PDB file of C-alpha atoms and ligand atoms in Angstrom:
ATOM      1  CA  UNK A   1     140.156 109.451  90.296  1.00 90.00           C
ATOM      2  CA  UNK A   2     137.008 107.067  90.423  1.00 97.00           C
ATOM      3  CA  UNK A   3     133.820 108.365  91.054  1.00 98.00           C
ATOM      4  CA  UNK A   4     130.544 107.163  91.724  1.00 98.00           C
ATOM      5  CA  UNK A   5     126.938 108.128  91.991  1.00 98.00           C
ATOM      6  CA  UNK A   6     124.361 106.917  93.975  1.00 98.00           C
ATOM      7  CA  UNK A   7     120.818 107.799  93.169  1.00 98.00           C
ATOM      8  CA  UNK A   8     117.912 107.590  95.326  1.00 97.00           C
ATOM      9  CA  UNK A   9     114.889 109.085  96.788  1.00 95.00           C
ATOM     10  CA  UNK A  10     115.944 108.030  99.822  1.00 97.00           C
ATOM     11  CA  UNK A  11     112.614 108.710 101.920  1.00 95.00           C
ATOM     12  CA  UNK A  12     114.171 108.218 104.050  1.00 96.00           C
ATOM     13  CA  UNK A  13     117.847 106.753 104.024  1.00 98.00           C
ATOM     14  CA  UNK A  14     117.608 102.917 105.721  1.00 98.00           C
ATOM     15  CA  UNK A  15     120.016 101.193 106.648  1.00 98.00           C
ATOM     16  CA  UNK A  16     120.109  98.945 103.764  1.00 98.00           C
ATOM     17  CA  UNK A  17     120.817 102.628 102.219  1.00 98.00           C
ATOM     18  CA  UNK A  18     123.996 102.981 104.215  1.00 98.00           C
ATOM     19  CA  UNK A  19     125.589  99.831 103.837  1.00 98.00           C
ATOM     20  CA  UNK A  20     125.213 100.089 100.613  1.00 98.00           C
ATOM     21  CA  UNK A  21     126.899 104.225 100.515  1.00 98.00           C
ATOM     22  CA  UNK A  22     129.718 101.818 103.302  1.00 98.00           C
ATOM     23  CA  UNK A  23     130.571  99.370 100.923  1.00 98.00           C
ATOM     24  CA  UNK A  24     130.718 102.324  97.936  1.00 98.00           C
ATOM     25  CA  UNK A  25     132.973 104.058  99.439  1.00 98.00           C
ATOM     26  CA  UNK A  26     135.339 101.306 100.495  1.00 98.00           C
ATOM     27  CA  UNK A  27     135.863 101.328  96.646  1.00 98.00           C
ATOM     28  CA  UNK A  28     134.939 104.493  94.938  1.00 98.00           C
ATOM     29  CA  UNK A  29     137.564 108.238  95.338  1.00 98.00           C
ATOM     30  CA  UNK A  30     134.441 109.751  96.165  1.00 98.00           C
ATOM     31  CA  UNK A  31     130.304 108.754  96.699  1.00 98.00           C
ATOM     32  CA  UNK A  32     127.978 110.495  95.618  1.00 98.00           C
ATOM     33  CA  UNK A  33     124.449 110.663  97.087  1.00 98.00           C
ATOM     34  CA  UNK A  34     122.195 112.586  94.756  1.00 98.00           C
ATOM     35  CA  UNK A  35     119.103 112.617  96.023  1.00 97.00           C
ATOM     36  CA  UNK A  36     115.776 113.164  93.382  1.00 95.00           C
ATOM     37  CA  UNK A  37     113.888 116.393  94.883  1.00 89.00           C
ATOM     38  CA  UNK A  38     111.403 116.037  92.242  1.00 77.00           C
ATOM     39  CA  UNK A  39     109.056 119.301  92.838  1.00 72.00           C
ATOM     40  CA  UNK A  40     105.855 117.742  91.091  1.00 69.00           C
ATOM     41  CA  UNK A  41     105.895 114.815  94.045  1.00 64.00           C
ATOM     42  CA  UNK A  42     107.371 115.767  97.078  1.00 64.00           C
ATOM     43  CA  UNK A  43     108.361 112.490  99.170  1.00 68.00           C
ATOM     44  CA  UNK A  44     107.326 112.471 102.883  1.00 79.00           C
ATOM     45  CA  UNK A  45     110.254 113.761 103.405  1.00 86.00           C
ATOM     46  CA  UNK A  46     111.467 117.114 102.466  1.00 87.00           C
ATOM     47  CA  UNK A  47     114.219 116.606 100.221  1.00 88.00           C
ATOM     48  CA  UNK A  48     116.650 119.051 101.980  1.00 89.00           C
ATOM     49  CA  UNK A  49     115.773 116.612 105.380  1.00 92.00           C
ATOM     50  CA  UNK A  50     116.262 113.540 103.766  1.00 95.00           C
ATOM     51  CA  UNK A  51     119.336 115.134 102.496  1.00 96.00           C
ATOM     52  CA  UNK A  52     120.159 116.446 106.218  1.00 97.00           C
ATOM     53  CA  UNK A  53     119.350 112.691 107.618  1.00 97.00           C
ATOM     54  CA  UNK A  54     121.687 111.094 105.768  1.00 98.00           C
ATOM     55  CA  UNK A  55     124.641 113.158 106.106  1.00 98.00           C
ATOM     56  CA  UNK A  56     124.185 112.518 109.682  1.00 98.00           C
ATOM     57  CA  UNK A  57     123.862 109.038 108.823  1.00 98.00           C
ATOM     58  CA  UNK A  58     127.250 109.812 106.849  1.00 98.00           C
ATOM     59  CA  UNK A  59     128.926 110.837 109.026  1.00 98.00           C
ATOM     60  CA  UNK A  60     131.849 108.960 109.514  1.00 98.00           C
ATOM     61  CA  UNK A  61     132.949 108.132 105.740  1.00 98.00           C
ATOM     62  CA  UNK A  62     135.144 110.875 104.668  1.00 98.00           C
ATOM     63  CA  UNK A  63     134.872 110.301 100.866  1.00 98.00           C
ATOM     64  CA  UNK A  64     130.879 110.615 100.392  1.00 98.00           C
ATOM     65  CA  UNK A  65     129.008 114.246  99.612  1.00 98.00           C
ATOM     66  CA  UNK A  66     125.334 115.008  98.595  1.00 98.00           C
ATOM     67  CA  UNK A  67     123.698 116.782  96.707  1.00 96.00           C
ATOM     68  CA  UNK A  68     119.874 117.396  95.271  1.00 95.00           C
ATOM     69  CA  UNK A  69     119.320 116.890  91.583  1.00 95.00           C
ATOM     70  CA  UNK A  70     115.922 117.443  89.742  1.00 93.00           C
ATOM     71  CA  UNK A  71     114.990 116.179  85.502  1.00 95.00           C
ATOM     72  CA  UNK A  72     117.062 113.063  84.038  1.00 97.00           C
ATOM     73  CA  UNK A  73     119.954 111.027  85.994  1.00 98.00           C
ATOM     74  CA  UNK A  74     121.968 111.135  83.049  1.00 98.00           C
ATOM     75  CA  UNK A  75     122.187 114.625  82.833  1.00 98.00           C
ATOM     76  CA  UNK A  76     123.392 115.227  86.075  1.00 98.00           C
ATOM     77  CA  UNK A  77     125.862 112.045  85.625  1.00 98.00           C
ATOM     78  CA  UNK A  78     126.705 114.999  82.930  1.00 98.00           C
ATOM     79  CA  UNK A  79     126.717 117.325  85.223  1.00 97.00           C
ATOM     80  CA  UNK A  80     129.548 116.259  88.174  1.00 95.00           C
ATOM     81  CA  UNK A  81     131.567 114.271  84.988  1.00 96.00           C
ATOM     82  CA  UNK A  82     130.274 111.005  86.432  1.00 98.00           C
ATOM     83  CA  UNK A  83     129.514 107.875  84.671  1.00 98.00           C
ATOM     84  CA  UNK A  84     128.989 104.857  87.438  1.00 98.00           C
ATOM     85  CA  UNK A  85     125.511 104.619  88.773  1.00 98.00           C
ATOM     86  CA  UNK A  86     125.142 102.608  91.905  1.00 98.00           C
ATOM     87  CA  UNK A  87     122.338 100.400  92.401  1.00 98.00           C
ATOM     88  CA  UNK A  88     120.821  98.199  94.902  1.00 98.00           C
ATOM     89  CA  UNK A  89     119.305  94.757  94.106  1.00 98.00           C
ATOM     90  CA  UNK A  90     117.229  94.333  97.592  1.00 96.00           C
ATOM     91  CA  UNK A  91     116.025  91.495  94.957  1.00 93.00           C
ATOM     92  CA  UNK A  92     114.989  89.420  91.512  1.00 92.00           C
ATOM     93  CA  UNK A  93     112.005  92.067  92.250  1.00 91.00           C
ATOM     94  CA  UNK A  94     114.160  95.110  92.017  1.00 94.00           C
ATOM     95  CA  UNK A  95     115.588  93.693  88.525  1.00 95.00           C
ATOM     96  CA  UNK A  96     112.955  94.092  86.197  1.00 95.00           C
ATOM     97  CA  UNK A  97     112.923  98.351  86.718  1.00 96.00           C
ATOM     98  CA  UNK A  98     116.598  98.255  87.009  1.00 98.00           C
ATOM     99  CA  UNK A  99     117.466  96.497  84.793  1.00 97.00           C
ATOM    100  CA  UNK A 100     114.875  98.638  82.800  1.00 98.00           C
ATOM    101  CA  UNK A 101     115.830 101.725  84.450  1.00 98.00           C
ATOM    102  CA  UNK A 102     119.918 100.890  83.349  1.00 98.00           C
ATOM    103  CA  UNK A 103     119.451 100.011  79.147  1.00 98.00           C
ATOM    104  CA  UNK A 104     117.222 103.185  79.870  1.00 98.00           C
ATOM    105  CA  UNK A 105     120.169 105.771  81.166  1.00 98.00           C
ATOM    106  CA  UNK A 106     122.910 103.708  78.703  1.00 98.00           C
ATOM    107  CA  UNK A 107     120.987 104.155  75.564  1.00 98.00           C
ATOM    108  CA  UNK A 108     120.667 108.531  76.527  1.00 98.00           C
ATOM    109  CA  UNK A 109     124.043 108.150  77.486  1.00 98.00           C
ATOM    110  CA  UNK A 110     126.405 105.750  76.766  1.00 98.00           C
ATOM    111  CA  UNK A 111     129.482 106.353  79.107  1.00 97.00           C
ATOM    112  CA  UNK A 112     127.083 105.927  82.124  1.00 98.00           C
ATOM    113  CA  UNK A 113     126.995 101.860  83.088  1.00 98.00           C
ATOM    114  CA  UNK A 114     125.465 101.355  86.024  1.00 98.00           C
ATOM    115  CA  UNK A 115     126.786  98.830  88.950  1.00 98.00           C
ATOM    116  CA  UNK A 116     124.898  96.797  90.768  1.00 98.00           C
ATOM    117  CA  UNK A 117     125.276  95.524  94.150  1.00 98.00           C
ATOM    118  CA  UNK A 118     123.335  93.090  95.714  1.00 97.00           C
ATOM    119  CA  UNK A 119     121.742  93.997  98.747  1.00 96.00           C
ATOM    120  CA  UNK A 120     123.105  92.810 102.346  1.00 95.00           C
ATOM    121  CA  UNK A 121     120.613  89.649 103.097  1.00 96.00           C
ATOM    122  CA  UNK A 122     119.659  91.251 106.414  1.00 97.00           C
ATOM    123  CA  UNK A 123     118.336  94.023 105.248  1.00 97.00           C
ATOM    124  CA  UNK A 124     116.402  92.708 101.947  1.00 96.00           C
ATOM    125  CA  UNK A 125     113.904  93.406 103.245  1.00 97.00           C
ATOM    126  CA  UNK A 126     113.722  96.551 104.381  1.00 98.00           C
ATOM    127  CA  UNK A 127     112.629  99.793 102.199  1.00 97.00           C
ATOM    128  CA  UNK A 128     111.428 103.761 102.995  1.00 96.00           C
ATOM    129  CA  UNK A 129     108.017 102.771 102.283  1.00 95.00           C
ATOM    130  CA  UNK A 130     107.917  99.783 104.837  1.00 97.00           C
ATOM    131  CA  UNK A 131     109.581 102.684 107.562  1.00 97.00           C
ATOM    132  CA  UNK A 132     106.897 105.486 106.222  1.00 95.00           C
ATOM    133  CA  UNK A 133     104.538 103.069 107.710  1.00 95.00           C
ATOM    134  CA  UNK A 134     105.651 101.516 110.811  1.00 96.00           C
ATOM    135  CA  UNK A 135     106.722 104.757 111.300  1.00 95.00           C
ATOM    136  CA  UNK A 136     103.713 106.629 110.518  1.00 93.00           C
ATOM    137  CA  UNK A 137     101.674 104.090 113.670  1.00 94.00           C
ATOM    138  CA  UNK A 138     103.799 104.343 116.526  1.00 94.00           C
ATOM    139  CA  UNK A 139     106.120 101.129 115.218  1.00 97.00           C
ATOM    140  CA  UNK A 140     109.872 100.608 116.417  1.00 98.00           C
ATOM    141  CA  UNK A 141     112.073 102.035 113.191  1.00 98.00           C
ATOM    142  CA  UNK A 142     114.826 101.495 115.297  1.00 98.00           C
ATOM    143  CA  UNK A 143     116.063  97.903 113.539  1.00 98.00           C
ATOM    144  CA  UNK A 144     115.729  99.668 109.807  1.00 98.00           C
ATOM    145  CA  UNK A 145     116.438 102.976 110.339  1.00 98.00           C
ATOM    146  CA  UNK A 146     120.582 104.415 111.040  1.00 98.00           C
ATOM    147  CA  UNK A 147     120.554 105.024 114.887  1.00 98.00           C
ATOM    148  CA  UNK A 148     121.784 107.784 115.123  1.00 97.00           C
ATOM    149  CA  UNK A 149     118.987 109.531 112.807  1.00 98.00           C
ATOM    150  CA  UNK A 150     116.371 107.070 114.293  1.00 98.00           C
ATOM    151  CA  UNK A 151     115.138 110.494 116.957  1.00 97.00           C
ATOM    152  CA  UNK A 152     115.049 112.843 114.364  1.00 96.00           C
ATOM    153  CA  UNK A 153     113.358 110.158 111.472  1.00 96.00           C
ATOM    154  CA  UNK A 154     110.340 109.302 114.190  1.00 95.00           C
ATOM    155  CA  UNK A 155     109.982 113.469 115.283  1.00 92.00           C
ATOM    156  CA  UNK A 156     109.888 114.322 111.388  1.00 90.00           C
ATOM    157  CA  UNK A 157     106.996 110.977 111.323  1.00 87.00           C
ATOM    158  CA  UNK A 158     105.060 112.934 114.312  1.00 85.00           C
ATOM    159  CA  UNK A 159     104.617 115.812 112.209  1.00 82.00           C
ATOM    160  CA  UNK A 160     102.947 114.554 109.573  1.00 75.00           C
TER     161      UNK A 160
HETATM  162  O1  LIG B   1     115.224 105.331  95.948  1.00 72.49           O
HETATM  163  P1  LIG B   1     114.183 105.312  94.305  1.00 72.49           P
HETATM  164  O2  LIG B   1     112.588 106.112  94.580  1.00 72.49           O
HETATM  165  O3  LIG B   1     114.353 103.923  93.392  1.00 72.49           O
HETATM  166  O4  LIG B   1     115.659 105.540  93.374  1.00 72.49           O
HETATM  167  C1  LIG B   1     115.209 106.091  92.214  1.00 72.49           C
HETATM  168  C2  LIG B   1     116.151 107.381  90.983  1.00 72.49           C
HETATM  169  C3  LIG B   1     115.638 108.512  91.590  1.00 72.49           C
HETATM  170  C4  LIG B   1     116.995 106.970  90.786  1.00 72.49           C
HETATM  171  C5  LIG B   1     115.098 107.072  89.497  1.00 72.49           C
HETATM  172  O5  LIG B   1     113.282 107.353  89.822  1.00 72.49           O
HETATM  173  C6  LIG B   1     116.430 108.542  88.788  1.00 72.49           C
HETATM  174  O6  LIG B   1     117.007 107.966  88.695  1.00 72.49           O
HETATM  175  N1  LIG B   1     115.209 109.274  88.427  1.00 72.49           N
HETATM  176  C7  LIG B   1     115.220 110.713  87.313  1.00 72.49           C
HETATM  177  C8  LIG B   1     114.577 110.498  85.915  1.00 72.49           C
HETATM  178  C9  LIG B   1     115.450 109.537  85.212  1.00 72.49           C
HETATM  179  O7  LIG B   1     116.839 109.843  85.312  1.00 72.49           O
HETATM  180  N2  LIG B   1     114.347 108.758  84.871  1.00 72.49           N
HETATM  181  C10 LIG B   1     114.697 108.286  83.904  1.00 72.49           C
HETATM  182  C11 LIG B   1     115.599 106.700  83.769  1.00 72.49           C
HETATM  183  S1  LIG B   1     113.948 106.000  83.724  1.00 72.49           S
END
């Protein structure tokens, strides 16, 4: 069975993330969306809420599951016996750090390969940090966040 891991912070999940998850779910038998949980560096959205939002946004995808991880991604990959990491590239600006991360992961665990998928052009400018900023000032986040979770994201942002 071909399995891939799509790791990230997903703080919160955006339409760009969802597009990549949907495309990966058509290429692989199973997609594991792995949400980084770093107790020392909590995001705006707690990890459980980020997973809840991801679950809701991906309800239509039957071969996608969600896990939290902390520590090294390569250790998580070993723990679920997966070898393929999927990462999205929005622009050449993403490439440098993504290239370094892929090389580091490959050096630490040579069985792990990183596959890059180019983000859909309509989402190339979308980021979780922009969603947090726009939402925190009361701006309309609906162009950037999956429709099914817009009210939840707005309500979580209002609590902060
Ligand atoms: O959505 P993000 O914030 O760009 O995702 C980054 C993520 C979670 C994929 C990356 O920070 C990560 O894999 N962190 C785990 C720690 C790790 O393995 N570091 C070594 C590779 S640099």
